[in-house]
Amino acid sequence: MKKIVVLISGGGTNLQSIIDSVKNSELKNVEIAKVISSNKNAYGLKRAVNANIPTSIIQNESELKSVLRNINPDLIVLAGYVKILSAELVAEFENKIINIHPALLPKYGGKGMYGLNVHKKVLENGEKQTGATVHFVDKGTDTGEIILQKTLDVKKNDTPETLQKRVLENIEHKIYTHAIKKVLG
Ligand code: GRF
């Protein structure tokens, strides 16, 4: 059984897609050992509790590090986790931390590129396509090796909100499971 830990800060719809994939055996031999949230009000915590997954609310990195060391997971999955991990923590868990980003990296990544900002910029620049990327986390922001990417056509009447919703539902919720499978082998 491979152990994963999912780190969240918000709604947790990507977490839900992973929970569902474990339940329906799309992800086989995978156990979500814990869901860790940086935010005590994150709705994703409810999703974890509903699925009988242990949860922790952790705001400080030394505590995070010791919890991760104790669990010794095969993979740490960032799913809407808003805190930046230190280079030291990233080095300790090298090639074991992955993140999902709602754009086709290396475009529209880096500082300030989160939430609706990403989709606003994609529309401003008149992109015909956008999508999502799953990548390893390195010490930069959104710069790690790309694991999986899937594109989506931008529609003429898209707004940042409609684009965000389609990228989430049609792309992110599908590719995260595929990427986890690929990494865990
Ligand atoms: C997603 O768009 C993800 O790509 C980004 O943060 C958002 C999290 O959404 N990193 P949710 O909490 O999984 O619903």
PDB file of C-alpha atoms and ligand atoms in Angstrom:
ATOM      1  CA  MET A   1       0.000   0.000   0.000  1.00  0.00           C
ATOM      2  CA  LYS A   2       1.389   3.410  -0.978  1.00  0.00           C
ATOM      3  CA  LYS A   3       0.789   6.225   1.478  1.00  0.00           C
ATOM      4  CA  ILE A   4      -0.040   9.730   0.339  1.00  0.00           C
ATOM      5  CA  VAL A   5      -0.600  12.906   2.318  1.00  0.00           C
ATOM      6  CA  VAL A   6      -2.697  15.695   0.799  1.00  0.00           C
ATOM      7  CA  LEU A   7      -2.049  19.333   1.736  1.00  0.00           C
ATOM      8  CA  ILE A   8      -4.893  21.797   1.268  1.00  0.00           C
ATOM      9  CA  SER A   9      -5.934  25.327   2.207  1.00  0.00           C
ATOM     10  CA  GLY A  10      -9.409  25.700   0.745  1.00  0.00           C
ATOM     11  CA  GLY A  11     -12.378  24.059  -0.918  1.00  0.00           C
ATOM     12  CA  GLY A  12     -10.604  20.825  -1.675  1.00  0.00           C
ATOM     13  CA  THR A  13     -12.338  19.810  -4.905  1.00  0.00           C
ATOM     14  CA  ASN A  14      -9.058  18.297  -6.137  1.00  0.00           C
ATOM     15  CA  LEU A  15      -8.789  16.441  -2.822  1.00  0.00           C
ATOM     16  CA  GLN A  16     -12.333  15.155  -3.441  1.00  0.00           C
ATOM     17  CA  SER A  17     -11.342  13.867  -6.871  1.00  0.00           C
ATOM     18  CA  ILE A  18      -8.459  11.923  -5.264  1.00  0.00           C
ATOM     19  CA  ILE A  19     -10.723  10.561  -2.495  1.00  0.00           C
ATOM     20  CA  ASP A  20     -13.188   9.422  -5.179  1.00  0.00           C
ATOM     21  CA  SER A  21     -10.413   7.781  -7.223  1.00  0.00           C
ATOM     22  CA  VAL A  22      -9.250   5.809  -4.174  1.00  0.00           C
ATOM     23  CA  LYS A  23     -12.860   4.786  -3.432  1.00  0.00           C
ATOM     24  CA  ASN A  24     -13.631   3.630  -6.952  1.00  0.00           C
ATOM     25  CA  SER A  25     -10.227   1.909  -7.245  1.00  0.00           C
ATOM     26  CA  GLU A  26      -9.011   4.084 -10.076  1.00  0.00           C
ATOM     27  CA  LEU A  27      -6.124   4.594  -7.651  1.00  0.00           C
ATOM     28  CA  LYS A  28      -5.319   1.101  -6.446  1.00  0.00           C
ATOM     29  CA  ASN A  29      -3.186   0.284  -3.400  1.00  0.00           C
ATOM     30  CA  VAL A  30      -3.174   3.914  -2.364  1.00  0.00           C
ATOM     31  CA  GLU A  31      -4.103   5.137   1.089  1.00  0.00           C
ATOM     32  CA  ILE A  32      -4.634   8.804   1.970  1.00  0.00           C
ATOM     33  CA  ALA A  33      -2.853   8.679   5.337  1.00  0.00           C
ATOM     34  CA  LYS A  34      -3.711  12.257   6.295  1.00  0.00           C
ATOM     35  CA  VAL A  35      -5.112  15.522   5.017  1.00  0.00           C
ATOM     36  CA  ILE A  36      -3.248  18.555   6.338  1.00  0.00           C
ATOM     37  CA  SER A  37      -4.742  22.017   6.053  1.00  0.00           C
ATOM     38  CA  SER A  38      -3.031  25.348   6.600  1.00  0.00           C
ATOM     39  CA  ASN A  39      -6.466  26.861   7.232  1.00  0.00           C
ATOM     40  CA  LYS A  40      -8.808  25.700   9.965  1.00  0.00           C
ATOM     41  CA  ASN A  41     -11.883  26.771   7.987  1.00  0.00           C
ATOM     42  CA  ALA A  42     -10.995  24.928   4.790  1.00  0.00           C
ATOM     43  CA  TYR A  43     -14.030  23.066   3.458  1.00  0.00           C
ATOM     44  CA  GLY A  44     -11.653  20.345   2.303  1.00  0.00           C
ATOM     45  CA  LEU A  45     -11.282  19.288   5.959  1.00  0.00           C
ATOM     46  CA  LYS A  46     -14.979  18.316   5.954  1.00  0.00           C
ATOM     47  CA  ARG A  47     -14.430  16.253   2.825  1.00  0.00           C
ATOM     48  CA  ALA A  48     -11.619  14.384   4.599  1.00  0.00           C
ATOM     49  CA  VAL A  49     -13.675  13.810   7.749  1.00  0.00           C
ATOM     50  CA  ASN A  50     -16.578  12.521   5.610  1.00  0.00           C
ATOM     51  CA  ALA A  51     -14.193  10.018   4.057  1.00  0.00           C
ATOM     52  CA  ASN A  52     -12.802   8.968   7.475  1.00  0.00           C
ATOM     53  CA  ILE A  53      -9.356  10.354   6.713  1.00  0.00           C
ATOM     54  CA  PRO A  54      -7.340  11.748   9.660  1.00  0.00           C
ATOM     55  CA  THR A  55      -6.842  15.509   9.486  1.00  0.00           C
ATOM     56  CA  SER A  56      -4.472  18.059  11.008  1.00  0.00           C
ATOM     57  CA  ILE A  57      -4.417  21.824  10.906  1.00  0.00           C
ATOM     58  CA  ILE A  58      -0.813  22.939  10.682  1.00  0.00           C
ATOM     59  CA  GLN A  59       0.414  26.452  10.151  1.00  0.00           C
ATOM     60  CA  ASN A  60       4.051  26.146  11.016  1.00  0.00           C
ATOM     61  CA  GLU A  61       6.626  24.382   8.953  1.00  0.00           C
ATOM     62  CA  SER A  62       8.607  22.673  11.696  1.00  0.00           C
ATOM     63  CA  GLU A  63       5.416  20.964  12.862  1.00  0.00           C
ATOM     64  CA  LEU A  64       4.600  20.078   9.263  1.00  0.00           C
ATOM     65  CA  LYS A  65       8.047  18.564   8.837  1.00  0.00           C
ATOM     66  CA  SER A  66       7.784  16.391  11.931  1.00  0.00           C
ATOM     67  CA  VAL A  67       4.298  15.147  10.979  1.00  0.00           C
ATOM     68  CA  LEU A  68       5.533  14.293   7.481  1.00  0.00           C
ATOM     69  CA  ARG A  69       8.623  12.550   8.882  1.00  0.00           C
ATOM     70  CA  ASN A  70       6.422  10.423  11.151  1.00  0.00           C
ATOM     71  CA  ILE A  71       4.098   9.385   8.344  1.00  0.00           C
ATOM     72  CA  ASN A  72       6.956   8.915   5.858  1.00  0.00           C
ATOM     73  CA  PRO A  73       4.601   9.112   2.853  1.00  0.00           C
ATOM     74  CA  ASP A  74       5.415   7.867  -0.639  1.00  0.00           C
ATOM     75  CA  LEU A  75       3.969  11.079  -2.019  1.00  0.00           C
ATOM     76  CA  ILE A  76       2.931  14.523  -0.743  1.00  0.00           C
ATOM     77  CA  VAL A  77       0.160  15.979  -2.873  1.00  0.00           C
ATOM     78  CA  LEU A  78      -0.446  19.739  -2.814  1.00  0.00           C
ATOM     79  CA  ALA A  79      -4.053  20.449  -3.726  1.00  0.00           C
ATOM     80  CA  GLY A  80      -4.804  24.142  -3.460  1.00  0.00           C
ATOM     81  CA  TYR A  81      -2.181  24.547  -0.723  1.00  0.00           C
ATOM     82  CA  VAL A  82      -1.350  28.245  -0.549  1.00  0.00           C
ATOM     83  CA  LYS A  83       1.776  28.216   1.609  1.00  0.00           C
ATOM     84  CA  ILE A  84       5.186  28.147  -0.018  1.00  0.00           C
ATOM     85  CA  LEU A  85       7.340  25.291   1.288  1.00  0.00           C
ATOM     86  CA  SER A  86      10.927  26.111   2.265  1.00  0.00           C
ATOM     87  CA  ALA A  87      13.825  24.943   0.092  1.00  0.00           C
ATOM     88  CA  GLU A  88      14.943  22.832   3.052  1.00  0.00           C
ATOM     89  CA  LEU A  89      11.670  20.919   3.283  1.00  0.00           C
ATOM     90  CA  VAL A  90      11.528  20.495  -0.492  1.00  0.00           C
ATOM     91  CA  ALA A  91      15.087  19.095  -0.451  1.00  0.00           C
ATOM     92  CA  GLU A  92      14.244  16.638   2.329  1.00  0.00           C
ATOM     93  CA  PHE A  93      11.308  15.254   0.328  1.00  0.00           C
ATOM     94  CA  GLU A  94      12.905  15.590  -3.084  1.00  0.00           C
ATOM     95  CA  ASN A  95      10.800  14.132  -5.926  1.00  0.00           C
ATOM     96  CA  LYS A  96       8.075  13.277  -3.437  1.00  0.00           C
ATOM     97  CA  ILE A  97       6.040  16.491  -3.575  1.00  0.00           C
ATOM     98  CA  ILE A  98       3.697  17.271  -6.451  1.00  0.00           C
ATOM     99  CA  ASN A  99       1.424  20.232  -7.178  1.00  0.00           C
ATOM    100  CA  ILE A 100      -1.388  21.040  -9.586  1.00  0.00           C
ATOM    101  CA  HIS A 101      -1.517  24.409 -11.333  1.00  0.00           C
ATOM    102  CA  PRO A 102      -4.464  25.703 -13.384  1.00  0.00           C
ATOM    103  CA  ALA A 103      -2.494  26.688 -16.505  1.00  0.00           C
ATOM    104  CA  LEU A 104      -0.078  25.305 -19.055  1.00  0.00           C
ATOM    105  CA  LEU A 105       3.225  25.835 -17.266  1.00  0.00           C
ATOM    106  CA  PRO A 106       5.770  27.325 -17.767  1.00  0.00           C
ATOM    107  CA  LYS A 107       3.245  29.941 -18.892  1.00  0.00           C
ATOM    108  CA  TYR A 108       1.179  31.682 -16.213  1.00  0.00           C
ATOM    109  CA  GLY A 109       3.107  30.385 -13.241  1.00  0.00           C
ATOM    110  CA  GLY A 110       5.169  32.021 -10.510  1.00  0.00           C
ATOM    111  CA  LYS A 111       4.511  34.847  -8.109  1.00  0.00           C
ATOM    112  CA  GLY A 112       0.931  36.158  -8.033  1.00  0.00           C
ATOM    113  CA  MET A 113      -0.266  33.507 -10.462  1.00  0.00           C
ATOM    114  CA  TYR A 114      -2.975  31.790  -8.456  1.00  0.00           C
ATOM    115  CA  GLY A 115      -6.762  31.604  -8.436  1.00  0.00           C
ATOM    116  CA  LEU A 116      -8.597  33.863 -10.849  1.00  0.00           C
ATOM    117  CA  ASN A 117      -5.414  35.866 -11.629  1.00  0.00           C
ATOM    118  CA  VAL A 118      -4.220  33.018 -13.821  1.00  0.00           C
ATOM    119  CA  HIS A 119      -7.400  32.864 -15.895  1.00  0.00           C
ATOM    120  CA  LYS A 120      -7.614  36.673 -16.179  1.00  0.00           C
ATOM    121  CA  LYS A 121      -4.133  36.791 -17.679  1.00  0.00           C
ATOM    122  CA  VAL A 122      -4.887  33.925 -20.079  1.00  0.00           C
ATOM    123  CA  LEU A 123      -7.923  35.858 -21.378  1.00  0.00           C
ATOM    124  CA  GLU A 124      -6.081  39.209 -21.476  1.00  0.00           C
ATOM    125  CA  ASN A 125      -3.412  37.644 -23.668  1.00  0.00           C
ATOM    126  CA  GLY A 126      -5.990  36.209 -26.047  1.00  0.00           C
ATOM    127  CA  GLU A 127      -4.806  32.618 -25.595  1.00  0.00           C
ATOM    128  CA  LYS A 128      -6.742  30.081 -27.640  1.00  0.00           C
ATOM    129  CA  GLN A 129      -5.849  27.287 -25.262  1.00  0.00           C
ATOM    130  CA  THR A 130      -5.248  26.872 -21.567  1.00  0.00           C
ATOM    131  CA  GLY A 131      -5.285  23.841 -19.275  1.00  0.00           C
ATOM    132  CA  ALA A 132      -3.653  22.464 -16.173  1.00  0.00           C
ATOM    133  CA  THR A 133      -0.282  21.042 -15.174  1.00  0.00           C
ATOM    134  CA  VAL A 134       0.849  18.585 -12.523  1.00  0.00           C
ATOM    135  CA  HIS A 135       4.519  19.049 -11.641  1.00  0.00           C
ATOM    136  CA  PHE A 136       7.106  18.120  -9.059  1.00  0.00           C
ATOM    137  CA  VAL A 137       7.742  20.827  -6.501  1.00  0.00           C
ATOM    138  CA  ASP A 138      11.260  22.213  -6.481  1.00  0.00           C
ATOM    139  CA  LYS A 139      12.617  25.249  -4.670  1.00  0.00           C
ATOM    140  CA  GLY A 140      11.162  27.674  -7.236  1.00  0.00           C
ATOM    141  CA  THR A 141       7.477  28.558  -7.632  1.00  0.00           C
ATOM    142  CA  ASP A 142       5.754  26.441 -10.295  1.00  0.00           C
ATOM    143  CA  THR A 143       9.123  25.587 -11.865  1.00  0.00           C
ATOM    144  CA  GLY A 144       9.537  21.868 -11.116  1.00  0.00           C
ATOM    145  CA  GLU A 145       9.591  19.083 -13.686  1.00  0.00           C
ATOM    146  CA  ILE A 146       6.264  18.613 -15.469  1.00  0.00           C
ATOM    147  CA  ILE A 147       4.562  15.252 -14.920  1.00  0.00           C
ATOM    148  CA  LEU A 148       1.349  15.731 -16.865  1.00  0.00           C
ATOM    149  CA  GLN A 149      -0.417  18.480 -18.760  1.00  0.00           C
ATOM    150  CA  LYS A 150      -3.774  18.643 -20.504  1.00  0.00           C
ATOM    151  CA  THR A 151      -5.179  21.417 -22.660  1.00  0.00           C
ATOM    152  CA  LEU A 152      -8.615  22.991 -22.912  1.00  0.00           C
ATOM    153  CA  ASP A 153      -9.927  25.341 -25.618  1.00  0.00           C
ATOM    154  CA  VAL A 154     -10.745  28.882 -24.526  1.00  0.00           C
ATOM    155  CA  LYS A 155     -14.209  29.961 -25.717  1.00  0.00           C
ATOM    156  CA  LYS A 156     -14.956  33.423 -27.129  1.00  0.00           C
ATOM    157  CA  ASN A 157     -17.353  34.297 -24.327  1.00  0.00           C
ATOM    158  CA  ASP A 158     -15.255  32.870 -21.462  1.00  0.00           C
ATOM    159  CA  THR A 159     -14.823  34.936 -18.316  1.00  0.00           C
ATOM    160  CA  PRO A 160     -12.119  34.204 -15.701  1.00  0.00           C
ATOM    161  CA  GLU A 161     -14.829  32.489 -13.669  1.00  0.00           C
ATOM    162  CA  THR A 162     -16.127  30.219 -16.445  1.00  0.00           C
ATOM    163  CA  LEU A 163     -12.590  29.326 -17.425  1.00  0.00           C
ATOM    164  CA  GLN A 164     -11.636  28.537 -13.832  1.00  0.00           C
ATOM    165  CA  LYS A 165     -14.650  26.242 -13.495  1.00  0.00           C
ATOM    166  CA  ARG A 166     -13.993  24.357 -16.748  1.00  0.00           C
ATOM    167  CA  VAL A 167     -10.270  23.947 -16.042  1.00  0.00           C
ATOM    168  CA  LEU A 168     -11.084  22.601 -12.570  1.00  0.00           C
ATOM    169  CA  GLU A 169     -13.906  20.260 -13.513  1.00  0.00           C
ATOM    170  CA  ASN A 170     -12.833  19.077 -16.955  1.00  0.00           C
ATOM    171  CA  ILE A 171      -9.082  18.963 -16.512  1.00  0.00           C
ATOM    172  CA  GLU A 172      -7.778  19.178 -12.932  1.00  0.00           C
ATOM    173  CA  HIS A 173     -10.178  16.657 -11.433  1.00  0.00           C
ATOM    174  CA  LYS A 174      -9.107  14.118 -14.041  1.00  0.00           C
ATOM    175  CA  ILE A 175      -5.380  14.626 -14.417  1.00  0.00           C
ATOM    176  CA  TYR A 176      -4.446  14.626 -10.740  1.00  0.00           C
ATOM    177  CA  THR A 177      -5.408  10.962 -10.402  1.00  0.00           C
ATOM    178  CA  HIS A 178      -3.502  10.096 -13.594  1.00  0.00           C
ATOM    179  CA  ALA A 179      -0.424  11.954 -12.398  1.00  0.00           C
ATOM    180  CA  ILE A 180      -0.461  10.249  -8.974  1.00  0.00           C
ATOM    181  CA  LYS A 181      -0.711   6.867 -10.699  1.00  0.00           C
ATOM    182  CA  LYS A 182       2.174   7.764 -12.972  1.00  0.00           C
ATOM    183  CA  VAL A 183       4.440   8.908 -10.122  1.00  0.00           C
ATOM    184  CA  LEU A 184       3.640   6.015  -7.782  1.00  0.00           C
ATOM    185  CA  GLY A 185       4.099   3.589 -10.672  1.00  0.00           C
TER     186      GLY A 185
HETATM  187  C1  GRF B   1      -6.928  24.622  -8.091  1.00  0.00           C
HETATM  188  O1  GRF B   1      -7.261  25.435  -9.185  1.00  0.00           O
HETATM  189  C2  GRF B   1      -5.464  24.257  -8.143  1.00  0.00           C
HETATM  190  O2  GRF B   1      -4.953  24.142  -9.441  1.00  0.00           O
HETATM  191  C3  GRF B   1      -4.814  25.413  -7.453  1.00  0.00           C
HETATM  192  O3  GRF B   1      -5.712  25.782  -6.435  1.00  0.00           O
HETATM  193  C4  GRF B   1      -7.043  25.375  -6.776  1.00  0.00           C
HETATM  194  C5  GRF B   1      -7.540  24.535  -5.650  1.00  0.00           C
HETATM  195  O4  GRF B   1      -8.896  24.180  -5.752  1.00  0.00           O
HETATM  196  N1  GRF B   1      -3.484  25.082  -7.026  1.00  0.00           N
HETATM  197  P1  GRF B   1      -9.525  23.101  -4.779  1.00  0.00           P
HETATM  198  O5  GRF B   1      -9.260  23.557  -3.347  1.00  0.00           O
HETATM  199  O6  GRF B   1      -8.886  21.777  -5.059  1.00  0.00           O
HETATM  200  O7  GRF B   1     -10.989  23.105  -5.093  1.00  0.00           O
END
